[in-house]
Tab-separated table of C-alpha atoms in Angstrom:
chain	number	residue	atom	x	y	z
A	747	MET	CA	26.017	1.070	-18.159
A	748	ILE	CA	24.416	1.770	-21.503
A	749	LYS	CA	24.154	-1.944	-22.197
A	750	ARG	CA	22.493	-2.497	-18.844
A	751	GLY	CA	20.008	0.306	-19.505
A	752	PHE	CA	19.228	-1.214	-22.853
A	753	GLN	CA	18.533	-4.583	-21.292
A	754	VAL	CA	16.095	-2.926	-18.937
A	755	ALA	CA	14.385	-1.305	-21.882
A	756	ALA	CA	13.898	-4.797	-23.270
A	757	ARG	CA	12.038	-5.812	-20.148
A	758	PHE	CA	9.803	-2.793	-20.499
A	759	GLY	CA	9.031	-3.823	-24.038
A	760	HIS	CA	11.734	-2.955	-26.533
A	761	HIS	CA	10.616	-4.155	-29.945
A	762	LYS	CA	13.778	-6.244	-30.393
A	763	PRO	CA	14.270	-8.147	-27.156
A	764	LEU	CA	17.894	-8.995	-26.577
A	765	PRO	CA	18.942	-12.638	-26.233
A	766	ARG	CA	19.144	-13.952	-22.661
A	767	ASN	CA	16.653	-11.354	-21.472
A	768	PRO	CA	13.273	-13.005	-21.199
A	769	GLN	CA	10.566	-10.543	-22.034
A	770	ILE	CA	8.236	-10.552	-19.101
A	771	LEU	CA	5.899	-7.774	-20.026
A	772	PRO	CA	3.939	-8.069	-23.250
A	773	ARG	CA	5.604	-6.552	-26.290
A	774	LEU	CA	5.022	-2.821	-26.574
A	775	HIS	CA	5.300	-0.488	-29.509
A	776	LEU	CA	8.260	1.829	-29.002
A	777	VAL	CA	8.294	4.528	-31.646
A	778	SER	CA	11.688	5.761	-32.659
A	779	ALA	CA	10.687	9.383	-33.151
A	780	PHE	CA	8.538	10.968	-30.505
A	781	GLY	CA	5.950	13.064	-32.202
A	782	SER	CA	4.476	15.083	-29.369
A	783	SER	CA	6.145	18.431	-28.767
A	784	THR	CA	6.707	19.676	-25.247
A	785	ASP	CA	4.229	22.467	-25.994
A	786	SER	CA	1.454	20.056	-26.903
A	787	LEU	CA	2.231	17.826	-23.919
A	788	VAL	CA	2.138	20.829	-21.577
A	789	ALA	CA	-1.097	22.133	-23.105
A	790	ARG	CA	-2.785	18.792	-22.483
A	791	PHE	CA	-1.256	18.427	-19.010
A	792	CYS	CA	-2.276	21.890	-17.816
A	793	PRO	CA	-5.895	22.402	-18.856
A	794	GLU	CA	-7.237	25.925	-18.367
A	795	LYS	CA	-10.465	24.541	-16.987
A	796	THR	CA	-10.903	21.276	-15.127
A	797	ASP	CA	-13.183	19.762	-12.515
A	798	PHE	CA	-10.287	17.978	-10.812
A	799	LYS	CA	-8.972	19.414	-7.558
A	800	ASP	CA	-5.457	20.823	-7.787
A	801	TYR	CA	-3.511	19.865	-4.645
A	802	ALA	CA	-0.521	22.038	-5.554
A	803	LEU	CA	-2.027	25.236	-4.138
A	804	PRO	CA	-1.102	27.049	-0.918
A	805	ASN	CA	-2.866	26.028	2.274
A	806	ALA	CA	-2.599	27.006	5.938
A	807	SER	CA	0.077	24.372	6.606
A	808	TRP	CA	2.677	25.860	4.252
A	809	CYS	CA	5.651	27.363	6.077
A	810	PRO	CA	6.639	30.988	5.277
A	811	ASP	CA	9.637	29.848	3.158
A	812	MET	CA	7.392	27.659	1.016
A	813	LEU	CA	4.764	30.372	0.578
A	814	SER	CA	7.208	33.092	-0.381
A	815	LEU	CA	9.153	30.920	-2.846
A	816	TYR	CA	5.845	29.800	-4.362
A	817	GLN	CA	4.914	33.449	-4.900
A	818	GLU	CA	8.319	34.124	-6.477
A	819	PHE	CA	7.877	31.305	-8.987
A	820	LEU	CA	4.279	32.306	-9.646
A	821	GLU	CA	5.588	35.710	-10.711
A	822	LYS	CA	8.022	33.939	-13.052
A	823	THR	CA	5.130	32.157	-14.768
A	824	LYS	CA	3.985	35.587	-15.989
A	825	SER	CA	7.268	36.706	-17.502
A	826	ASP	CA	9.813	33.912	-17.736
A	827	SER	CA	8.068	30.905	-19.320
A	828	TRP	CA	7.876	28.925	-16.077
A	829	ILE	CA	4.708	26.836	-15.776
A	830	LYS	CA	3.041	25.799	-12.548
A	831	LEU	CA	1.980	22.173	-12.920
A	832	PRO	CA	-1.371	21.089	-11.507
A	833	SER	CA	-1.348	18.066	-9.196
A	834	PHE	CA	-4.402	15.841	-9.220
A	835	LYS	CA	-5.318	12.959	-6.946
A	836	SER	CA	-4.351	10.302	-9.464
A	837	ASN	CA	-2.301	9.959	-12.623
A	838	ARG	CA	-5.546	8.738	-14.202
A	839	GLU	CA	-6.713	12.367	-14.086
A	840	HIS	CA	-3.435	13.633	-15.487
A	841	ILE	CA	-3.624	11.376	-18.539
A	842	ARG	CA	-7.380	11.483	-19.061
A	843	GLY	CA	-8.271	10.376	-22.589
A	844	LEU	CA	-5.004	8.480	-22.796
A	845	LYS	CA	-3.916	5.118	-21.429
A	846	LEU	CA	-0.795	3.083	-20.904
A	847	PRO	CA	0.382	1.055	-23.884
A	848	SER	CA	-1.849	-1.998	-24.156
A	849	GLY	CA	0.709	-4.407	-22.760
A	850	LEU	CA	0.601	-2.513	-19.480
A	851	VAL	CA	-3.093	-2.172	-18.787
A	852	VAL	CA	-4.385	-4.000	-15.723
A	853	ALA	CA	-7.955	-4.647	-14.730
A	854	SER	CA	-9.216	-1.896	-12.448
A	855	ASP	CA	-11.474	-2.640	-9.528
A	856	LYS	CA	-12.661	0.979	-9.513
A	857	SER	CA	-11.393	1.456	-5.982
A	858	ASP	CA	-10.216	4.814	-4.686
A	859	GLN	CA	-6.805	5.209	-6.287
A	860	ARG	CA	-4.324	7.919	-5.394
A	861	ILE	CA	-0.953	8.879	-6.731
A	862	PHE	CA	1.500	7.953	-3.982
A	863	THR	CA	2.656	11.518	-3.323
A	864	ARG	CA	-0.960	12.570	-2.700
A	865	CYS	CA	-1.769	9.555	-0.533
A	866	ILE	CA	-2.390	11.670	2.589
A	867	GLN	CA	-5.076	14.267	2.180
A	868	ASP	CA	-4.861	15.978	5.592
A	869	GLU	CA	-3.241	19.346	4.937
A	870	GLY	CA	0.309	19.542	6.210
A	871	GLN	CA	0.493	15.992	7.565
A	872	GLY	CA	1.995	14.293	4.549
A	873	TYR	CA	3.329	15.602	1.253
A	874	GLU	CA	2.992	19.300	0.522
A	875	TYR	CA	4.585	20.133	-2.802
A	876	VAL	CA	4.296	22.086	-5.995
A	877	ILE	CA	6.290	21.636	-9.202
A	878	PHE	CA	7.233	24.416	-11.625
A	879	PHE	CA	8.486	23.408	-15.079
A	880	HIS	CA	10.473	25.377	-17.665
A	881	PRO	CA	9.810	23.813	-21.107
A	882	SER	CA	12.632	25.340	-23.139
A	883	LYS	CA	15.283	24.897	-20.442
A	884	LYS	CA	13.949	21.385	-19.699
A	885	LYS	CA	14.192	21.863	-15.980
A	886	SER	CA	11.918	21.788	-12.958
A	887	VAL	CA	11.831	23.092	-9.432
A	888	CYS	CA	9.824	21.290	-6.763
A	889	LEU	CA	9.018	22.973	-3.447
A	890	PHE	CA	8.608	20.148	-0.928
A	891	GLN	CA	7.513	20.356	2.700
A	892	PRO	CA	7.426	16.951	4.450
A	893	GLY	CA	4.840	16.606	7.208
A	894	PRO	CA	4.939	14.510	10.407
A	895	TYR	CA	3.498	11.426	8.640
A	896	LEU	CA	6.632	11.307	6.478
A	897	GLU	CA	8.978	10.774	9.379
A	898	GLY	CA	12.047	8.544	9.458
A	899	PRO	CA	14.419	9.485	12.299
A	900	PRO	CA	12.409	11.392	14.950
A	901	GLY	CA	11.920	14.961	13.723
A	902	PHE	CA	13.267	14.361	10.217
A	903	ALA	CA	11.834	13.220	6.884
A	904	HIS	CA	12.266	9.548	5.941
A	905	GLY	CA	14.887	9.082	3.223
A	906	GLY	CA	12.266	7.124	1.294
A	907	SER	CA	9.867	10.081	1.306
A	908	LEU	CA	12.507	12.225	-0.386
A	909	ALA	CA	13.316	9.386	-2.807
A	910	ALA	CA	9.630	9.237	-3.777
A	911	MET	CA	9.427	13.029	-4.157
A	912	MET	CA	12.463	12.896	-6.454
A	913	ASP	CA	10.980	10.049	-8.495
A	914	GLU	CA	7.682	11.908	-8.867
A	915	THR	CA	9.319	15.193	-9.910
A	916	PHE	CA	11.629	13.328	-12.312
A	917	SER	CA	8.553	11.558	-13.655
A	918	LYS	CA	6.508	14.685	-14.438
A	919	THR	CA	9.588	16.417	-15.882
A	920	ALA	CA	10.464	13.407	-18.035
A	921	TYR	CA	6.926	13.151	-19.379
A	922	LEU	CA	6.652	16.803	-20.339
A	923	ALA	CA	10.208	17.117	-21.642
A	924	GLY	CA	10.041	14.019	-23.823
A	925	GLU	CA	7.365	11.454	-23.005
A	926	GLY	CA	9.502	9.737	-20.393
A	927	LEU	CA	7.109	7.272	-18.816
A	928	PHE	CA	8.923	4.750	-16.602
A	929	THR	CA	11.777	5.045	-14.124
A	930	LEU	CA	14.659	2.818	-15.192
A	931	SER	CA	17.057	3.869	-12.460
A	932	LEU	CA	17.281	6.171	-9.478
A	933	ASN	CA	20.580	6.889	-7.709
A	934	ILE	CA	20.577	9.027	-4.576
A	935	ARG	CA	23.337	10.277	-2.306
A	936	PHE	CA	21.950	11.654	0.942
A	937	LYS	CA	23.937	14.478	2.553
A	938	ASN	CA	21.825	15.914	5.378
A	939	LEU	CA	18.466	15.259	7.005
A	940	ILE	CA	15.426	17.420	6.218
A	941	PRO	CA	13.615	18.620	9.372
A	942	VAL	CA	9.887	17.820	9.271
A	943	GLY	CA	7.833	20.923	8.423
A	944	SER	CA	10.649	22.764	6.676
A	945	LEU	CA	11.116	23.529	2.988
A	946	ALA	CA	13.363	21.503	0.684
A	947	VAL	CA	13.898	22.679	-2.887
A	948	LEU	CA	14.469	20.102	-5.635
A	949	ASN	CA	16.250	21.404	-8.743
A	950	ILE	CA	15.876	19.009	-11.642
A	951	GLN	CA	17.586	19.246	-15.009
A	952	VAL	CA	17.190	17.029	-18.082
A	953	GLU	CA	20.805	16.349	-19.036
A	954	LYS	CA	20.261	14.476	-22.294
A	955	ILE	CA	17.795	12.395	-24.280
A	956	GLU	CA	19.407	9.454	-26.025
A	957	ASP	CA	18.400	5.940	-27.137
A	958	GLN	CA	14.785	6.476	-26.000
A	959	LYS	CA	15.952	7.395	-22.524
A	960	LEU	CA	15.947	10.665	-20.581
A	961	TYR	CA	18.842	11.310	-18.232
A	962	MET	CA	18.143	13.742	-15.391
A	963	SER	CA	19.925	15.146	-12.353
A	964	CYS	CA	18.583	16.634	-9.128
A	965	ILE	CA	20.068	18.670	-6.302
A	966	THR	CA	17.911	19.092	-3.204
A	967	HIS	CA	18.815	21.923	-0.834
A	968	SER	CA	17.475	24.343	1.737
A	969	ARG	CA	15.994	27.617	0.575
A	970	ASP	CA	19.204	29.530	1.300
A	971	GLU	CA	21.174	26.838	-0.600
A	972	GLN	CA	23.543	26.512	2.367
A	973	THR	CA	22.485	22.943	3.153
A	974	VAL	CA	22.485	20.273	0.449
A	975	TYR	CA	20.073	17.513	1.446
A	976	ALA	CA	20.749	15.117	-1.414
A	977	LYS	CA	22.032	14.716	-4.943
A	978	SER	CA	20.483	12.249	-7.335
A	979	SER	CA	20.135	11.109	-10.911
A	980	GLY	CA	17.324	9.368	-12.715
A	981	VAL	CA	16.886	7.646	-16.067
A	982	PHE	CA	13.440	7.314	-17.638
A	983	LEU	CA	12.255	5.252	-20.597
A	984	GLN	CA	10.361	7.026	-23.368
A	985	LEU	CA	7.047	5.407	-24.287
A	986	GLN	CA	3.998	6.940	-25.920
A	987	LEU	CA	0.619	6.794	-24.228
A	988	GLU	CA	-2.201	5.567	-26.416
A	989	GLU	CA	-5.512	7.295	-27.133
A	990	GLU	CA	-8.426	5.715	-25.303
A	991	SER	CA	-11.314	4.550	-27.432
A	992	PRO	CA	-14.616	6.415	-26.780
A	993	GLN	CA	-16.152	3.465	-24.857
A	994	GLU	CA	-13.168	3.404	-22.465
A	995	GLN	CA	-13.578	7.030	-21.452
B	1176	MET	CA	33.186	5.648	-4.713
B	1177	ILE	CA	34.675	4.946	-1.289
B	1178	LYS	CA	36.049	8.477	-1.149
B	1179	ARG	CA	32.623	9.861	-1.941
B	1180	GLY	CA	31.028	7.802	0.820
B	1181	PHE	CA	33.641	9.060	3.223
B	1182	GLN	CA	32.885	12.666	2.330
B	1183	VAL	CA	29.225	12.055	3.033
B	1184	ALA	CA	30.126	10.579	6.409
B	1185	ALA	CA	31.832	13.879	7.162
B	1186	ARG	CA	28.597	15.736	6.581
B	1187	PHE	CA	26.787	13.408	8.936
B	1188	GLY	CA	29.355	14.216	11.590
B	1189	HIS	CA	32.643	12.404	11.133
B	1190	HIS	CA	34.999	13.499	13.886
B	1191	LYS	CA	37.674	14.527	11.404
B	1192	PRO	CA	35.908	16.535	8.713
B	1193	LEU	CA	37.768	16.401	5.436
B	1194	PRO	CA	39.053	19.628	3.891
B	1195	ARG	CA	36.689	21.289	1.393
B	1196	ASN	CA	33.702	19.614	3.023
B	1197	PRO	CA	31.974	22.111	5.274
B	1198	GLN	CA	30.438	20.401	8.261
B	1199	ILE	CA	26.827	21.389	8.275
B	1200	LEU	CA	25.435	19.283	11.066
B	1201	PRO	CA	26.877	19.694	14.553
B	1202	ARG	CA	29.824	17.423	15.331
B	1203	LEU	CA	28.730	13.988	16.464
B	1204	HIS	CA	30.572	11.336	18.367
B	1205	LEU	CA	31.350	8.440	16.071
B	1206	VAL	CA	32.724	5.530	18.024
B	1207	SER	CA	35.181	3.352	16.211
B	1208	ALA	CA	34.078	0.091	17.788
B	1209	PHE	CA	30.383	-0.631	17.976
B	1210	GLY	CA	29.647	-2.236	21.279
B	1211	SER	CA	26.109	-3.483	20.904
B	1212	SER	CA	25.809	-7.031	19.642
B	1213	THR	CA	23.093	-7.957	17.160
B	1214	ASP	CA	21.531	-10.130	19.880
B	1215	SER	CA	21.206	-7.225	22.312
B	1216	LEU	CA	19.905	-4.917	19.565
B	1217	VAL	CA	17.303	-7.497	18.533
B	1218	ALA	CA	16.279	-8.125	22.148
B	1219	ARG	CA	15.627	-4.422	22.671
B	1220	PHE	CA	13.926	-4.035	19.253
B	1221	CYS	CA	11.556	-6.972	19.721
B	1222	PRO	CA	10.120	-6.679	23.246
B	1223	GLU	CA	8.087	-9.666	24.394
B	1224	LYS	CA	5.477	-7.360	25.855
B	1225	THR	CA	4.604	-3.892	24.635
B	1226	ASP	CA	1.622	-1.556	24.591
B	1227	PHE	CA	2.449	-0.363	21.087
B	1228	LYS	CA	0.336	-1.669	18.229
B	1229	ASP	CA	2.204	-3.947	15.826
B	1230	TYR	CA	1.147	-3.122	12.256
B	1231	ALA	CA	3.064	-6.063	10.765
B	1232	LEU	CA	0.299	-8.579	11.420
B	1233	PRO	CA	-2.100	-10.155	8.922
B	1234	ASN	CA	-5.352	-8.363	8.165
B	1235	ALA	CA	-8.261	-8.928	5.802
B	1236	SER	CA	-6.582	-6.975	3.000
B	1237	TRP	CA	-3.609	-9.338	2.644
B	1238	CYS	CA	-3.644	-11.299	-0.611
B	1239	PRO	CA	-3.356	-15.121	-0.431
B	1240	ASP	CA	0.307	-15.037	-1.570
B	1241	MET	CA	1.209	-12.634	1.237
B	1242	LEU	CA	-0.667	-14.630	3.865
B	1243	SER	CA	0.833	-17.966	2.906
B	1244	LEU	CA	4.405	-16.666	2.669
B	1245	TYR	CA	3.933	-14.940	6.033
B	1246	GLN	CA	2.909	-18.291	7.536
B	1247	GLU	CA	5.944	-19.971	5.963
B	1248	PHE	CA	8.320	-17.469	7.523
B	1249	LEU	CA	6.491	-17.595	10.830
B	1250	GLU	CA	7.242	-21.327	10.889
B	1251	LYS	CA	10.909	-20.526	10.267
B	1252	THR	CA	10.981	-18.293	13.348
B	1253	LYS	CA	10.399	-21.441	15.402
B	1254	SER	CA	13.216	-23.520	13.969
B	1255	ASP	CA	15.546	-21.519	11.782
B	1256	SER	CA	16.529	-18.376	13.751
B	1257	TRP	CA	14.395	-16.039	11.645
B	1258	ILE	CA	12.829	-13.198	13.655
B	1259	LYS	CA	9.616	-11.400	12.805
B	1260	LEU	CA	10.171	-7.700	13.423
B	1261	PRO	CA	7.402	-5.654	15.005
B	1262	SER	CA	6.378	-2.473	13.183
B	1263	PHE	CA	5.161	0.424	15.295
B	1264	LYS	CA	3.587	3.696	14.243
B	1265	SER	CA	6.756	5.699	14.741
B	1266	ASN	CA	10.477	5.132	15.073
B	1267	ARG	CA	10.123	6.933	18.429
B	1268	GLU	CA	8.446	3.743	19.684
B	1269	HIS	CA	11.120	1.531	18.167
B	1270	ILE	CA	13.928	3.383	19.937
B	1271	ARG	CA	12.136	4.162	23.213
B	1272	GLY	CA	14.621	5.030	25.939
B	1273	LEU	CA	17.152	6.028	23.306
B	1274	LYS	CA	17.549	9.150	21.222
B	1275	LEU	CA	19.476	10.393	18.224
B	1276	PRO	CA	22.975	11.696	18.931
B	1277	SER	CA	22.636	15.163	20.447
B	1278	GLY	CA	23.642	17.021	17.294
B	1279	LEU	CA	20.583	15.601	15.569
B	1280	VAL	CA	17.802	16.275	18.028
B	1281	VAL	CA	15.122	18.727	16.900
B	1282	ALA	CA	12.434	20.378	18.958
B	1283	SER	CA	9.253	18.325	18.872
B	1284	ASP	CA	5.845	19.932	18.692
B	1285	LYS	CA	4.248	16.761	20.080
B	1286	SER	CA	2.132	16.385	16.936
B	1287	ASP	CA	0.985	13.018	15.637
B	1288	GLN	CA	4.130	11.581	14.040
B	1289	ARG	CA	4.203	8.464	11.895
B	1290	ILE	CA	6.973	6.547	10.250
B	1291	PHE	CA	6.513	7.155	6.534
B	1292	THR	CA	5.787	3.523	5.636
B	1293	ARG	CA	2.930	3.484	8.184
B	1294	CYS	CA	1.532	6.842	7.094
B	1295	ILE	CA	-1.755	5.352	5.881
B	1296	GLN	CA	-3.669	3.474	8.528
B	1297	ASP	CA	-6.597	2.194	6.443
B	1298	GLU	CA	-5.973	-1.528	6.007
B	1299	GLY	CA	-4.934	-2.451	2.488
B	1300	GLN	CA	-5.003	1.083	1.071
B	1301	GLY	CA	-1.372	1.978	1.601
B	1302	TYR	CA	1.624	-0.013	2.776
B	1303	GLU	CA	1.093	-3.576	3.928
B	1304	TYR	CA	4.390	-5.170	4.865
B	1305	VAL	CA	6.204	-7.356	7.310
B	1306	ILE	CA	9.947	-7.814	7.719
B	1307	PHE	CA	11.697	-11.008	8.825
B	1308	PHE	CA	15.354	-10.763	9.892
B	1309	HIS	CA	18.020	-13.459	10.210
B	1310	PRO	CA	20.687	-12.211	12.683
B	1311	SER	CA	23.537	-14.620	11.933
B	1312	LYS	CA	23.099	-14.529	8.157
B	1313	LYS	CA	22.613	-10.739	8.309
B	1314	LYS	CA	19.766	-10.816	5.856
B	1315	SER	CA	16.105	-9.793	5.713
B	1316	VAL	CA	13.012	-10.597	3.752
B	1317	CYS	CA	10.218	-8.048	3.415
B	1318	LEU	CA	6.771	-9.075	2.183
B	1319	PHE	CA	5.285	-5.952	0.588
B	1320	GLN	CA	1.787	-5.433	-0.796
B	1321	PRO	CA	1.226	-1.934	-2.216
B	1322	GLY	CA	-2.330	-0.626	-1.984
B	1323	PRO	CA	-4.229	1.744	-4.291
B	1324	TYR	CA	-2.933	4.854	-2.460
B	1325	LEU	CA	0.585	3.948	-3.554
B	1326	GLU	CA	-0.163	4.226	-7.239
B	1327	GLY	CA	2.130	5.597	-9.929
B	1328	PRO	CA	1.070	4.460	-13.417
B	1329	PRO	CA	-2.622	3.452	-13.275
B	1330	GLY	CA	-2.839	0.001	-11.700
B	1331	PHE	CA	0.810	-0.193	-10.634
B	1332	ALA	CA	2.833	0.862	-7.597
B	1333	HIS	CA	4.721	4.162	-7.785
B	1334	GLY	CA	8.460	3.637	-8.174
B	1335	GLY	CA	8.913	5.934	-5.187
B	1336	SER	CA	6.781	3.693	-2.980
B	1337	LEU	CA	9.103	0.759	-3.716
B	1338	ALA	CA	12.141	2.997	-3.167
B	1339	ALA	CA	10.787	3.936	0.265
B	1340	MET	CA	10.015	0.302	1.117
B	1341	MET	CA	13.597	-0.603	0.187
B	1342	ASP	CA	15.009	2.249	2.254
B	1343	GLU	CA	12.919	1.246	5.259
B	1344	THR	CA	13.872	-2.446	5.036
B	1345	PHE	CA	17.532	-1.517	4.519
B	1346	SER	CA	17.217	0.785	7.534
B	1347	LYS	CA	15.852	-1.808	9.967
B	1348	THR	CA	18.341	-4.410	8.707
B	1349	ALA	CA	21.269	-1.998	9.011
B	1350	TYR	CA	20.301	-1.034	12.542
B	1351	LEU	CA	19.987	-4.598	13.801
B	1352	ALA	CA	22.989	-5.943	11.899
B	1353	GLY	CA	25.343	-3.179	13.005
B	1354	GLU	CA	23.798	0.053	14.254
B	1355	GLY	CA	23.443	1.483	10.763
B	1356	LEU	CA	21.433	4.638	11.334
B	1357	PHE	CA	21.401	6.872	8.246
B	1358	THR	CA	21.070	6.189	4.536
B	1359	LEU	CA	24.116	7.475	2.712
B	1360	SER	CA	23.157	6.201	-0.721
B	1361	LEU	CA	20.424	4.297	-2.469
B	1362	ASN	CA	20.787	3.001	-6.032
B	1363	ILE	CA	17.845	1.323	-7.723
B	1364	ARG	CA	17.377	-0.293	-11.128
B	1365	PHE	CA	13.714	-0.874	-11.905
B	1366	LYS	CA	12.932	-3.892	-14.103
B	1367	ASN	CA	9.162	-4.404	-14.046
B	1368	LEU	CA	6.098	-2.736	-12.553
B	1369	ILE	CA	4.394	-4.164	-9.452
B	1370	PRO	CA	0.602	-4.468	-9.870
B	1371	VAL	CA	-1.289	-2.785	-7.023
B	1372	GLY	CA	-2.595	-5.354	-4.529
B	1373	SER	CA	-0.056	-8.043	-5.402
B	1374	LEU	CA	2.880	-9.333	-3.385
B	1375	ALA	CA	6.469	-8.229	-3.923
B	1376	VAL	CA	9.245	-9.928	-1.963
B	1377	LEU	CA	12.355	-7.926	-1.022
B	1378	ASN	CA	15.471	-10.008	-0.292
B	1379	ILE	CA	18.086	-7.951	1.516
B	1380	GLN	CA	21.629	-9.012	2.325
B	1381	VAL	CA	24.327	-7.154	4.277
B	1382	GLU	CA	27.343	-7.512	1.990
B	1383	LYS	CA	30.006	-5.976	4.219
B	1384	ILE	CA	30.625	-3.598	7.105
B	1385	GLU	CA	33.639	-1.379	6.572
B	1386	ASP	CA	34.788	2.115	7.625
B	1387	GLN	CA	31.671	2.623	9.779
B	1388	LYS	CA	29.425	1.869	6.821
B	1389	LEU	CA	27.105	-1.035	6.022
B	1390	TYR	CA	26.819	-2.083	2.392
B	1391	MET	CA	23.611	-3.903	1.460
B	1392	SER	CA	21.948	-5.335	-1.646
B	1393	CYS	CA	18.310	-6.038	-2.437
B	1394	ILE	CA	16.493	-8.016	-5.105
B	1395	THR	CA	12.735	-7.523	-5.311
B	1396	HIS	CA	10.727	-10.169	-7.126
B	1397	SER	CA	7.353	-11.848	-7.416
B	1398	ARG	CA	6.574	-14.779	-5.148
B	1399	ASP	CA	7.414	-17.326	-7.851
B	1400	GLU	CA	10.686	-15.456	-8.512
B	1401	GLN	CA	9.865	-15.364	-12.234
B	1402	THR	CA	9.523	-11.586	-12.323
B	1403	VAL	CA	12.265	-9.345	-10.973
B	1404	TYR	CA	10.787	-5.968	-10.059
B	1405	ALA	CA	13.992	-4.176	-9.088
B	1406	LYS	CA	17.573	-4.545	-7.936
B	1407	SER	CA	19.117	-2.088	-5.533
B	1408	SER	CA	21.962	-1.328	-3.187
B	1409	GLY	CA	22.149	0.833	-0.099
B	1410	VAL	CA	24.911	2.190	2.114
B	1411	PHE	CA	24.203	3.157	5.732
B	1412	LEU	CA	26.309	5.074	8.230
B	1413	GLN	CA	26.909	3.494	11.631
B	1414	LEU	CA	26.089	5.787	14.566
B	1415	GLN	CA	25.195	4.880	18.131
B	1416	LEU	CA	21.963	6.067	19.648
B	1417	GLU	CA	22.315	7.710	23.069
B	1418	GLU	CA	20.518	6.772	26.271
B	1419	GLU	CA	17.776	9.235	27.182
B	1420	SER	CA	18.047	10.842	30.591
B	1421	PRO	CA	15.157	9.978	32.979
B	1422	GLN	CA	13.500	13.399	32.575
B	1423	GLU	CA	13.397	12.984	28.790
B	1424	GLN	CA	11.492	9.692	28.948
């Protein structure tokens, strides 16, 4: 398992590619010690003032369960070190001033890009979600309400929509907890279907950080915790973003 | 691993729930022998005439690789038993005249529902894909072109968008190959990022059908097969859809 993960890291640019693993992406610089503290990452990720629209705010489509749990966590941001993460239209806005390592930059055609989980902008029709992050405990909670455009079986959320919500919450958690940048693996066991329009709560925990990889777990359940919707794990590769030069900004 | 899968089946309604596994969904009728042949499932799934719009047809946004591979497979439908699957706006259209087992029916508010992978209707912005299925070989090929609304890292498809595409292709394959209805597990190892606007090819194979479960594998690669984007496996639970009564149709 560890060997396999390490081979994957080689594909994503480990500085010593292993034999028999052709390096497809250009070589990237993987630093061995990650310099950015969670505090500095959070400070940059959650600007006090920004012109970008935050989509992780209550709207008329939120069900009562979602609204009340949001208010509960908002209270915790005042006293218990929880942080409400903003959610912009694109990751480009989240990492403004930074860019992917140079081996991973593609030409942009300046089209209208959106992060997948904000692909539908009609309130309540697609993804409604908000992520709270606890820096010292290295855990996150995501409140997720799938709309009718996220359907799989009639009346229920598509398994893939939950998989994407997990990947996105893992992704933001991994970045803030330790500069985790790319999903290496995602393993999901589905237990029950989520009715469209209802609240699912994702509880994510960073289990360990080892060999430039973050290992995380997630349990998704109903608000009353009586119904487990899915259990999953995710492994992310640590990679540092690079500063953009002034002419790129 | 098998034991775990069996426990999950209990949650989704196995007729003999195992001890220590509370049955959350209402009890469903799981037949031990699945009566519908792949031929009859395909015949119902691919009507010669329908009023529903098929979204799995070429449009101006398709890249040259996607168009030419589509034409190649279309040729194979004439001589080599491959079938091009239609793709409607909702699974409700795919299973018209049928419904989920009665324990899984939810009240519908008659809102505008969409299957998740057709959630974005602007050509080229979201999911562009078409699935070809080979009944006797029990395998599928999905041509997938992620648009700029499916972004994760700037310029590349979100890992969750590929996860959902895999789940959807697994789902249609599982249904036609053996009435696989619900995802029990999905395990993905990501190898390389897919540039937005380019073609990714998903090759899915049913590996075995055992204990009312379908086991499938998927390799996703570039058209020239030089770049592997991801490898995955999926397990689906077999469950028969029920005939709708005339007043429900």
